Structure formats: C-alpha cells, structure tokens
Short mmCIF file of C-alpha atoms in Angstrom, two decimals:
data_model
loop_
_atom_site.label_atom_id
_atom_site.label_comp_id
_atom_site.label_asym_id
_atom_site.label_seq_id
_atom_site.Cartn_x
_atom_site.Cartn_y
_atom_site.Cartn_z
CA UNK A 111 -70.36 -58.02 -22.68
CA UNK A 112 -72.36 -55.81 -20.19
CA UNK A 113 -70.55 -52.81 -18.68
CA UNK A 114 -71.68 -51.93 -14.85
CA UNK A 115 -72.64 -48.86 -14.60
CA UNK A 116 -69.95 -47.87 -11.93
CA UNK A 117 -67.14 -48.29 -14.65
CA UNK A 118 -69.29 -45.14 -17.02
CA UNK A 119 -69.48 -43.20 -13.57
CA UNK A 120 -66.00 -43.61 -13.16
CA UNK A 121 -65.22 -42.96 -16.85
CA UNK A 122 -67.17 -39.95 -16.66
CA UNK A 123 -65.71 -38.45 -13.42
CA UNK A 124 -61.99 -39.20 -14.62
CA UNK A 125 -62.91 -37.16 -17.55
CA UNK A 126 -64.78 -34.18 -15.91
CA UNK A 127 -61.91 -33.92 -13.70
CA UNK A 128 -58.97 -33.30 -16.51
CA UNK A 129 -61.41 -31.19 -18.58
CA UNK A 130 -61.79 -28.57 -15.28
CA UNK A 131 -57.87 -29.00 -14.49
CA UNK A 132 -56.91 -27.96 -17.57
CA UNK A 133 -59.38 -25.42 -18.79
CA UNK A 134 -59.49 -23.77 -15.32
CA UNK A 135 -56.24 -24.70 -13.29
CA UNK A 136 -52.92 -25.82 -16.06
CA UNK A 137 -54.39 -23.40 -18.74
CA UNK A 138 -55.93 -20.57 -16.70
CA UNK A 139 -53.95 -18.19 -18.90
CA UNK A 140 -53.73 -17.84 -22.18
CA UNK A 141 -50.03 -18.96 -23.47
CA UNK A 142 -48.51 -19.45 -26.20
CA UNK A 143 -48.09 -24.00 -25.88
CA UNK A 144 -44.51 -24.88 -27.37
CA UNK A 145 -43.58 -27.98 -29.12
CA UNK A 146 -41.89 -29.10 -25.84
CA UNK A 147 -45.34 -28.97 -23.83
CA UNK A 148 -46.97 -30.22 -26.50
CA UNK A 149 -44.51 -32.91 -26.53
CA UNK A 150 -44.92 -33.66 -23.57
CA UNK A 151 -48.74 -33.29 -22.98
CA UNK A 152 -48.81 -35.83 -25.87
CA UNK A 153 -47.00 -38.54 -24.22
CA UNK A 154 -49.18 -37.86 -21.17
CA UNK A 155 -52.48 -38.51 -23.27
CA UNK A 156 -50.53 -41.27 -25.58
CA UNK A 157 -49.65 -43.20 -22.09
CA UNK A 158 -53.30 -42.48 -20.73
CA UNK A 159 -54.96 -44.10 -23.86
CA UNK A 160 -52.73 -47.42 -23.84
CA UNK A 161 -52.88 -47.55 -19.76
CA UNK A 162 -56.92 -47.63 -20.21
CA UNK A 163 -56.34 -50.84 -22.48
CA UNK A 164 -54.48 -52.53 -20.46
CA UNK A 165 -57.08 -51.76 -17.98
CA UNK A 166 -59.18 -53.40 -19.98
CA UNK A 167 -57.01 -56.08 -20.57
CA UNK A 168 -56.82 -57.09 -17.01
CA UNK A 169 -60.71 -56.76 -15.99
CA UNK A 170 -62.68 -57.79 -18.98
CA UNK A 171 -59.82 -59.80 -21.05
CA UNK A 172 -58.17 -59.40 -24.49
CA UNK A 173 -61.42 -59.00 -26.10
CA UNK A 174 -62.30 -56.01 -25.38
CA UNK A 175 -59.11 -55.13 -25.21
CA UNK A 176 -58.44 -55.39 -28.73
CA UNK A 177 -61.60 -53.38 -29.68
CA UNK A 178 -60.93 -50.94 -28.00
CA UNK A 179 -56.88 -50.66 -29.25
CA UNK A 180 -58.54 -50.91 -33.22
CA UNK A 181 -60.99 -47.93 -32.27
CA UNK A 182 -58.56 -45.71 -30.56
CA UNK A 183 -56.38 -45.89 -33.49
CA UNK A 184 -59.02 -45.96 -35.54
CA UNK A 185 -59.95 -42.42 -33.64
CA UNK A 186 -56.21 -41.41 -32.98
CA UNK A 187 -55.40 -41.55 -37.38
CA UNK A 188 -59.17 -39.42 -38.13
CA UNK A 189 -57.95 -36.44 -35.03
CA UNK A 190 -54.54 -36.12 -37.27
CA UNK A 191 -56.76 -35.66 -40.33
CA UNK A 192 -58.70 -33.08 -38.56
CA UNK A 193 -55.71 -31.00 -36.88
CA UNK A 194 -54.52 -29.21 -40.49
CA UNK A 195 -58.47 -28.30 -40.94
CA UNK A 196 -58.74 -26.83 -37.69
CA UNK A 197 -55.42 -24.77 -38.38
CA UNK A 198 -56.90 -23.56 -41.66
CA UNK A 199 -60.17 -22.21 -39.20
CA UNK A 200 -57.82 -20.59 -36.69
CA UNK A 201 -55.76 -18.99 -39.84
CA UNK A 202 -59.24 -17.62 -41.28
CA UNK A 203 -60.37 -16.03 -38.18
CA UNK A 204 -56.73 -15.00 -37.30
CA UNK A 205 -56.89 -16.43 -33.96
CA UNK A 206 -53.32 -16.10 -31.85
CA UNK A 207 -51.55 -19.25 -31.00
CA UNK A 208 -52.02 -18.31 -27.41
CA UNK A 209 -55.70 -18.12 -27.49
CA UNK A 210 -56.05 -21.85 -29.45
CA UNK A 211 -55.89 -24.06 -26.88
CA UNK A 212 -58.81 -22.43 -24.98
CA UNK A 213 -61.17 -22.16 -28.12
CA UNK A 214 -59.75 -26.84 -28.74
CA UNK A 215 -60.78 -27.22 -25.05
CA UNK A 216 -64.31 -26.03 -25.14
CA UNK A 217 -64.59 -27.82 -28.73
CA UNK A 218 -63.40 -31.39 -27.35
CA UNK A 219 -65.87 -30.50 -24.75
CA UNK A 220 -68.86 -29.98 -27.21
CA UNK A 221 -67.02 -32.75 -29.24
CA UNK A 222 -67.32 -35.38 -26.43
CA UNK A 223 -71.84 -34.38 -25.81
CA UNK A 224 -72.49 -34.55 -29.48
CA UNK A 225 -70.49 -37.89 -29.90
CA UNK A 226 -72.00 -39.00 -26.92
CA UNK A 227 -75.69 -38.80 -28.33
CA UNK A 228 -74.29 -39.98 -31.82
CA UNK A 229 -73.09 -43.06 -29.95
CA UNK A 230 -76.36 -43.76 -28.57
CA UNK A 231 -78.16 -42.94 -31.07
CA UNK A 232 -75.97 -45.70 -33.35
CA UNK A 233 -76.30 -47.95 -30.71
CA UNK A 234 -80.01 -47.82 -30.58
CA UNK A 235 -80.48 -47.89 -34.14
CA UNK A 236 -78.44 -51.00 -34.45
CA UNK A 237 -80.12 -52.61 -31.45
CA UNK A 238 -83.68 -52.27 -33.21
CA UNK A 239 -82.62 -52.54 -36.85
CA UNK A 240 -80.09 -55.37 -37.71
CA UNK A 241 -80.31 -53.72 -40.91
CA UNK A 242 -78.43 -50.22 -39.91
CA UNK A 243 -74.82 -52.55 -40.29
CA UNK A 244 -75.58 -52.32 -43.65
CA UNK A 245 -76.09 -48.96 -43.78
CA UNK A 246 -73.39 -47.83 -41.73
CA UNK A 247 -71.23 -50.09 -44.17
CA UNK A 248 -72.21 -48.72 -47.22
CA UNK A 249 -71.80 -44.78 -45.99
CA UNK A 250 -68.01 -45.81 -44.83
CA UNK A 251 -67.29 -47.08 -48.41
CA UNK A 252 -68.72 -43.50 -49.84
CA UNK A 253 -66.92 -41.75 -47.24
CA UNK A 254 -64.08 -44.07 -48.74
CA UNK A 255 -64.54 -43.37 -52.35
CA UNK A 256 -64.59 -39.45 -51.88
CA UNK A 257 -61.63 -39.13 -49.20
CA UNK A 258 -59.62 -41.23 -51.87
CA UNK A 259 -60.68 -39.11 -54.95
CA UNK A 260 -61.04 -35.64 -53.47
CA UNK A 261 -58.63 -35.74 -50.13
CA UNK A 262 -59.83 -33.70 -46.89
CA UNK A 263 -62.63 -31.96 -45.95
CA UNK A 264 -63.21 -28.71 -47.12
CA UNK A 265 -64.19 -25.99 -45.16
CA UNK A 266 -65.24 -22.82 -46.21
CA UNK A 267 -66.19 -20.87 -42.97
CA UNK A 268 -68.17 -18.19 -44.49
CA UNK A 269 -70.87 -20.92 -46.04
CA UNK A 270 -71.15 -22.26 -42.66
CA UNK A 271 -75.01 -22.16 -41.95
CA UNK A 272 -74.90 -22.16 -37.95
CA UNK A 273 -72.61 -19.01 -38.02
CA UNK A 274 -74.69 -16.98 -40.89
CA UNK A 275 -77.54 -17.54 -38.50
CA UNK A 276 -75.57 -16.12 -35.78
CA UNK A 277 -74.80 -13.25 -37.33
CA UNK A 278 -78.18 -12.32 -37.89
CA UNK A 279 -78.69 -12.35 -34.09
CA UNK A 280 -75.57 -10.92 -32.94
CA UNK A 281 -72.67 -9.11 -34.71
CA UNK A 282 -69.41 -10.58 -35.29
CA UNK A 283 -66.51 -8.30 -33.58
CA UNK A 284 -63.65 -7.54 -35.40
CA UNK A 285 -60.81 -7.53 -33.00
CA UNK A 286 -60.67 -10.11 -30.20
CA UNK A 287 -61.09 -9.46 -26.59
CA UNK A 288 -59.01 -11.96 -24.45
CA UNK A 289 -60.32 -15.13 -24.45
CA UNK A 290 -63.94 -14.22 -23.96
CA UNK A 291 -66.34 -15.82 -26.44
CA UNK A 292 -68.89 -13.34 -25.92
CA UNK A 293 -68.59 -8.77 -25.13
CA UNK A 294 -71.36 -6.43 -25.07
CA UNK A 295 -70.93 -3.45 -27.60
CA UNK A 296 -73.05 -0.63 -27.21
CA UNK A 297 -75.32 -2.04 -24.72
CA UNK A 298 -75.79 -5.50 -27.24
CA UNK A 299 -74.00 -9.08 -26.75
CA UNK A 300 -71.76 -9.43 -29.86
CA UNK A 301 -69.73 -12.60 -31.10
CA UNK A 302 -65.85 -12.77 -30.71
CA UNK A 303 -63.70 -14.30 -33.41
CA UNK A 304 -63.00 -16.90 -30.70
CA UNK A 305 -66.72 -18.01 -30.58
CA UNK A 306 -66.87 -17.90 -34.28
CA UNK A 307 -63.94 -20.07 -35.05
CA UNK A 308 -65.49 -22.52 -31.89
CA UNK A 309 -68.83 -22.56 -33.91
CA UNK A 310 -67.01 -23.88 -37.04
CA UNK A 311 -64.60 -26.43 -35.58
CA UNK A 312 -67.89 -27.92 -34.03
CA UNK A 313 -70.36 -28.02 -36.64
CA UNK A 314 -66.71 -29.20 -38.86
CA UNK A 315 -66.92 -31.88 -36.17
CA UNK A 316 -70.46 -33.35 -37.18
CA UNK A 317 -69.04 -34.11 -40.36
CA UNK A 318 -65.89 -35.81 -38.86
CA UNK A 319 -68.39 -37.77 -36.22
CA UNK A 320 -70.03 -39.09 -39.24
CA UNK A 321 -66.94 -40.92 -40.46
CA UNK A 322 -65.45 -42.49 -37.34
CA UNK A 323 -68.26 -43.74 -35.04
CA UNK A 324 -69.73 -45.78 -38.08
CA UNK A 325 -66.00 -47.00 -38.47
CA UNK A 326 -65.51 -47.62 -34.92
CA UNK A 327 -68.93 -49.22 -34.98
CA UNK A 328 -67.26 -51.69 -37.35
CA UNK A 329 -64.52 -53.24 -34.87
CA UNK A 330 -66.78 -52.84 -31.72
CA UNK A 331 -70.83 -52.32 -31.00
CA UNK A 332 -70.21 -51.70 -27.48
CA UNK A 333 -70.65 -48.69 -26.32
CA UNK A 334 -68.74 -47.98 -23.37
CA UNK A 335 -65.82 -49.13 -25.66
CA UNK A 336 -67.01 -46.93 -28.66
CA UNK A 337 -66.94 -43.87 -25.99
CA UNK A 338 -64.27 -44.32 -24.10
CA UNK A 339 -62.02 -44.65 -27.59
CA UNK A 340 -63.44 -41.26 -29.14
CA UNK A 341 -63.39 -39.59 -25.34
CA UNK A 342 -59.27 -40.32 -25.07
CA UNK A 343 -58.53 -39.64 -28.52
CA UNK A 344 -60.17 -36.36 -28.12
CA UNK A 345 -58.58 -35.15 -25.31
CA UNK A 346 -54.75 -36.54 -27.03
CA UNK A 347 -56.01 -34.26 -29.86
CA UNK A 348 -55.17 -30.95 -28.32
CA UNK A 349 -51.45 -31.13 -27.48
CA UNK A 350 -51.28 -33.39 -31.01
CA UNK A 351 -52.50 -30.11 -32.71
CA UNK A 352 -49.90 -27.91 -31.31
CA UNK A 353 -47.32 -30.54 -32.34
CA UNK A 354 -47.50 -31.28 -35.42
CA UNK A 355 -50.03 -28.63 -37.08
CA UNK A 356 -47.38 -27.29 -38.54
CA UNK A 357 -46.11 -30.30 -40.03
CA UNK A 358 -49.23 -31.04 -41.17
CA UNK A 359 -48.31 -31.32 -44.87
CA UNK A 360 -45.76 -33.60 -44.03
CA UNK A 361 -48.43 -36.70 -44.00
CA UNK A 362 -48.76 -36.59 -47.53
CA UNK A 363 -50.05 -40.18 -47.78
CA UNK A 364 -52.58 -39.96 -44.48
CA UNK A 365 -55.88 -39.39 -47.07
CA UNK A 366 -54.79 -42.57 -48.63
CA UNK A 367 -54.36 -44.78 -45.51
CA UNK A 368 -57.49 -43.20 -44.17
CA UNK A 369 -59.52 -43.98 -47.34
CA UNK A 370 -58.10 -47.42 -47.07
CA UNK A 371 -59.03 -47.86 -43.49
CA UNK A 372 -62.44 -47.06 -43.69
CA UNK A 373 -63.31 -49.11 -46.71
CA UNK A 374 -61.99 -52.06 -44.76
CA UNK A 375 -63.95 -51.56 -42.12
CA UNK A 376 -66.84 -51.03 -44.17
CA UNK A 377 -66.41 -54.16 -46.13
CA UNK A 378 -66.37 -55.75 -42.87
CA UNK A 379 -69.62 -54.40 -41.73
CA UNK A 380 -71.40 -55.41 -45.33
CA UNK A 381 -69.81 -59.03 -44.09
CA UNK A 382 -71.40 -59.52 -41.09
CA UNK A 383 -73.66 -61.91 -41.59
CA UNK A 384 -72.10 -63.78 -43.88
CA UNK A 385 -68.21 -63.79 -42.12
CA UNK A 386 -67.46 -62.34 -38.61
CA UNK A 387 -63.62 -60.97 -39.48
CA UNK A 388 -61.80 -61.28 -35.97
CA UNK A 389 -60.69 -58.64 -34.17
CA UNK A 390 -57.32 -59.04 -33.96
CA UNK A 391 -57.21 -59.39 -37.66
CA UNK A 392 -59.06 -55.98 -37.62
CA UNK A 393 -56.58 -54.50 -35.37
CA UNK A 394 -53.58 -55.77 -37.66
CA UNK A 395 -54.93 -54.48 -41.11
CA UNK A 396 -55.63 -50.95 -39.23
CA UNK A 397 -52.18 -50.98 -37.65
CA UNK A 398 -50.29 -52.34 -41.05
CA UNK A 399 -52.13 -49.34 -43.23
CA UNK A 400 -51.08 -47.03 -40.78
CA UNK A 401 -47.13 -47.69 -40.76
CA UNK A 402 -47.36 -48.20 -44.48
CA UNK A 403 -49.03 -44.75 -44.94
CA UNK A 404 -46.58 -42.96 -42.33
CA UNK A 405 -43.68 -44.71 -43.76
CA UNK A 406 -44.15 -43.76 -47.50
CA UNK A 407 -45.51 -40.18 -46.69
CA UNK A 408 -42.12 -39.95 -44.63
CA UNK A 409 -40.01 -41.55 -47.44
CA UNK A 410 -41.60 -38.70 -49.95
CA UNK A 411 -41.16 -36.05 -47.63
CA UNK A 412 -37.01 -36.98 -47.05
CA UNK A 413 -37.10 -37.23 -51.26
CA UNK A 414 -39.07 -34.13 -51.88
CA UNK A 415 -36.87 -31.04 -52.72
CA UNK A 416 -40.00 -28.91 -50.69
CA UNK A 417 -39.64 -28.81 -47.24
CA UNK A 418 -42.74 -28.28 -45.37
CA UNK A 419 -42.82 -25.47 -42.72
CA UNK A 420 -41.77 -26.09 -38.56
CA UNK A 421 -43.82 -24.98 -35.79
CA UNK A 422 -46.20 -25.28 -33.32
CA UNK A 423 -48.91 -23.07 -34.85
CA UNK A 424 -50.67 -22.44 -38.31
CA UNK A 425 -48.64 -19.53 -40.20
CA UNK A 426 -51.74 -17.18 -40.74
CA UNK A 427 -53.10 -16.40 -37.35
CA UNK A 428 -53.04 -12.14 -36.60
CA UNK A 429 -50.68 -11.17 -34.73
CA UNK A 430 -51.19 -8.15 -31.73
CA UNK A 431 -51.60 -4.63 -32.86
CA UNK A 432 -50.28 -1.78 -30.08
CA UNK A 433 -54.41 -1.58 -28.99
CA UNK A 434 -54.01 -5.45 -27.95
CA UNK A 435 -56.46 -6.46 -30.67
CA UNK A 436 -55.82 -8.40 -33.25
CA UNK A 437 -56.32 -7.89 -36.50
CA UNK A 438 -58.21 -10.63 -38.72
CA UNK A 439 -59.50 -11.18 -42.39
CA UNK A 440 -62.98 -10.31 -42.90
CA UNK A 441 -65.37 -12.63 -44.60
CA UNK A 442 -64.70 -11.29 -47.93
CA UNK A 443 -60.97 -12.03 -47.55
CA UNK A 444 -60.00 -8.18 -46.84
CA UNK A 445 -58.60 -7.16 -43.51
CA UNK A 446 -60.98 -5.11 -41.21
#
C-alpha cells in the first residue's frame, strides 16, 4: 500500500519538533526526572503511539493498522529489554541521574538515523532479493536460540571498539563537566564520560537494531509502518527508562517472552511462501506472549522472598564531590 510522501514529511516534522522541545525547551536543564514525570511522560508517549494507530485506522484501514500495533509492541517489549543494559552503561561510567536523560535524548536521536538507513537498507534488500525473507528468518531464530539460552546482551564497555579508537584520538576525562560531551584540556579537545557512555549505548544499539527491524520486518514490509513503529517506541523509551530501570529485575520472565516472540516471527518469515500467517493472528500471539511473560514474571516476583530495588535511577551512578565533579570507575574497575 503506497504511502504519499506528504504523510513521511509530516512524520518527520512531528518528530523533529518533540526532539528540539525537549532537548532544548522541557529539558534545558539538567534534573534529576522522578518517577512521577516519568509517569507521566510515559502515558504521554503510550497515548501518542496508540493515537498514531488509530490514525491509521481511519485513513488507510485496519490493515495497516494492525501492522503497525504488532510492530510497536513488537518495538515497545525489545526498548524494556534494553533499559536495564543502558543502566548498567550509566552505572560504569558513573553518570548522575540528572545528566541521563540528556546523554538517552541524543542516543534516540542517533538511534532514529541509523534505524532509518537499516530500514532502507532491509527494504531494498528485500525488494531485489525475495530470498533476504529467508535470511532475515533464519537470523531471528539464532537471535532466538541465544536470548533463550544465554539471556541479555552483554556489554562490556571497555571492549567496545568505537570507544578504544577514540581514545587514541582524544583522552577520556575523568570527572564530568555539565552536560557537555566534549572540553578542551590543555589546549586539546578531550572526551567526557557523557560522550563515552553516548558512544556505547549507540554502537549497543546496532546490536539491538539487528533484532527488531528483521522482527518487525516479519509482521510488516512497509516501510513507513516499519519507521514510524521504531521512531514512537524510541521516543516512549526515555521516560520508560526512568520508570522502571530500577525495577528492572522485576521482569524476570521478559528474556523468555522475547525469545519466544522472535522465533515466531521468524518461523513466520521461513513460511512465507508456503503460508501467509494473518496479521491479526500475528498481533494476538505477540500480545498473548507478552501478558503471559508479565504475568508469571509478576507472580514470581510477589512469591520471591528477594525484593528487587525501587527507583528511578540505576544504584551505581557517582554521586557530586564538593569540586562539582563526579567521581567514576576507571576502566580497570578502580576509582580515578
């Protein structure tokens, strides 16, 4: 179903507009964001990616309407996945839980370009080369396997290869300066903590890319849809992180339902040709893993004698010293 191009324009300018109200007019300052705002912010973005299917619902019909419901939640369950990894970044580089939001908002910004050219790019490859379904089918099911035998993504920000190479240019501060990414020491351009943990939530996010737009690929091949689904999940993901990072551990069960998800949607794409699986029977298997998996990880957590930790933020960011730096683990795991 052809998209005119007046829709992506207006797509496009909806979402340059919120990224430059809230990077440069709501969050100006840094701030610490509580659970309220965050509650609150994620209703807002919650509302804002069900209004834009019922948008869709009324111009184009329940089609696409349903494709694009099964990607966004598709999109919405792989952003909870990622919100304890990036807490485990901002606890390495002891980043301030007023300073966070700045160093998500420039990420979902580099998140949305690079997703946008892995989007095309998946769209062009399928367009030449029927055969890429098949591909994109099998790499789900491995994604599958290894998210069901070895859980999340591991990160380990002092392997990552973008960073070492930065390093070799310019020096990594020790203490962070506001929210500037980059200072000058002595006369030379040196790398905040702030940049460095930005650097590693976005490379991080290549990995994550290369799960969900195959999967998304799987309930939709059109691309407005495919974008618009990662583009509102995205920006839902920062005032998601504030909310429940800390509560991260309560979703003991997501790996499973995520493992589960993508190996249905990968079968589906090795089907193709042989058995077109509806969409709305799509949409029900993604939605019926999903309350399954948050229903049994919340039954363990109520029967668990453990109780997870509250709060907004992740529990090992640095806290201000009386210079108003902040003091952070080095690479080697010693403080500096």
């Amino acid at each position: 179903m052809d998209i005119p191009i007046a829709a992506w324009i207006v797509l496009i300018a909806f979402l340059a507009v919120v990224l430059v109200l809230d990077l440069f007019v709501i969050h100006r300052r840094a701030s610490v964001i509580s659970i309220r705002e965050a509650a609150g912010w994620s209703v807002v973005w919650l509302l804002l990616g069900l209004g834009f299917c019922g948008l869709l619902l009324l111009w184009k019909g329940p089609v696409l309407a349903e494709e694009y419901l099964a990607g966004y939640l598709i999109e919405k369950s792989l952003s909870v996945d990622n919100i304890f990894v990036f807490a485990l970044i901002f606890g390495y580089f002891g980043i301030p839980d007023r300073y966070q939001h700045r160093v998500l908002m420039w990420g979902i910004i580099g998140a949305l370009a690079m997703r946008a050219v892995f989007i095309l790019v998946g769209a062009a490859l399928l367009d030449a080369f029927h055969a890429t379904i098949y591909v994109f089918g099998a790499l789900l099911l491995l994604t599958a396997f290894k998210v069901l035998r070895h859980g999340a993504v591991q990160v380990h920000p002092d392997r990552n290869v973008v960073l070492r190479a930065l390093r070799r240019v310019a020096p990594v501060t020790e203490r962070l300066h506001g929210q500037r990414l980059l200072v000058r020491v002595n006369g030379a351009w040196a790398v905040t903590p702030l940049l460095a943990a930005l650097i590693v939530i976005e490379t991080t996010d290549v990995v994550f890319a290369v799960d969900s737009i195959p999967a998304i690929f799987a309930v939709t091949q059109n691309t407005f849809i495919v974008f618009a689904a990662n583009a509102f999940s995205l920006l839902g993901m920062r005032a998601a992180y504030f909310l429940i990072s800390g509560a991260a551990r309560r979703f003991r069960h997501l790996q499973t339902g995520l493992g589960v998800i993508l190996a249905g949607v990968g079968v589906k794409l090795l089907l193709t040709d042989l058995y077109k699986v509806p969409v709305w029977a799509s949409l029900s298997f993604i939605i019926a893993v999903l309350a399954v998996t948050f229903a049994v990880s919340w039954y363990d957590t109520r029967s668990s004698s453990g109780t997870p930790r509250q709060g907004a933020g992740p529990p090992t960011a640095g806290e201000d010293d009386a210079r108003g730096g902040t003091r952070r683990p080095s690479y080697d795991g010693s403080e500096v």
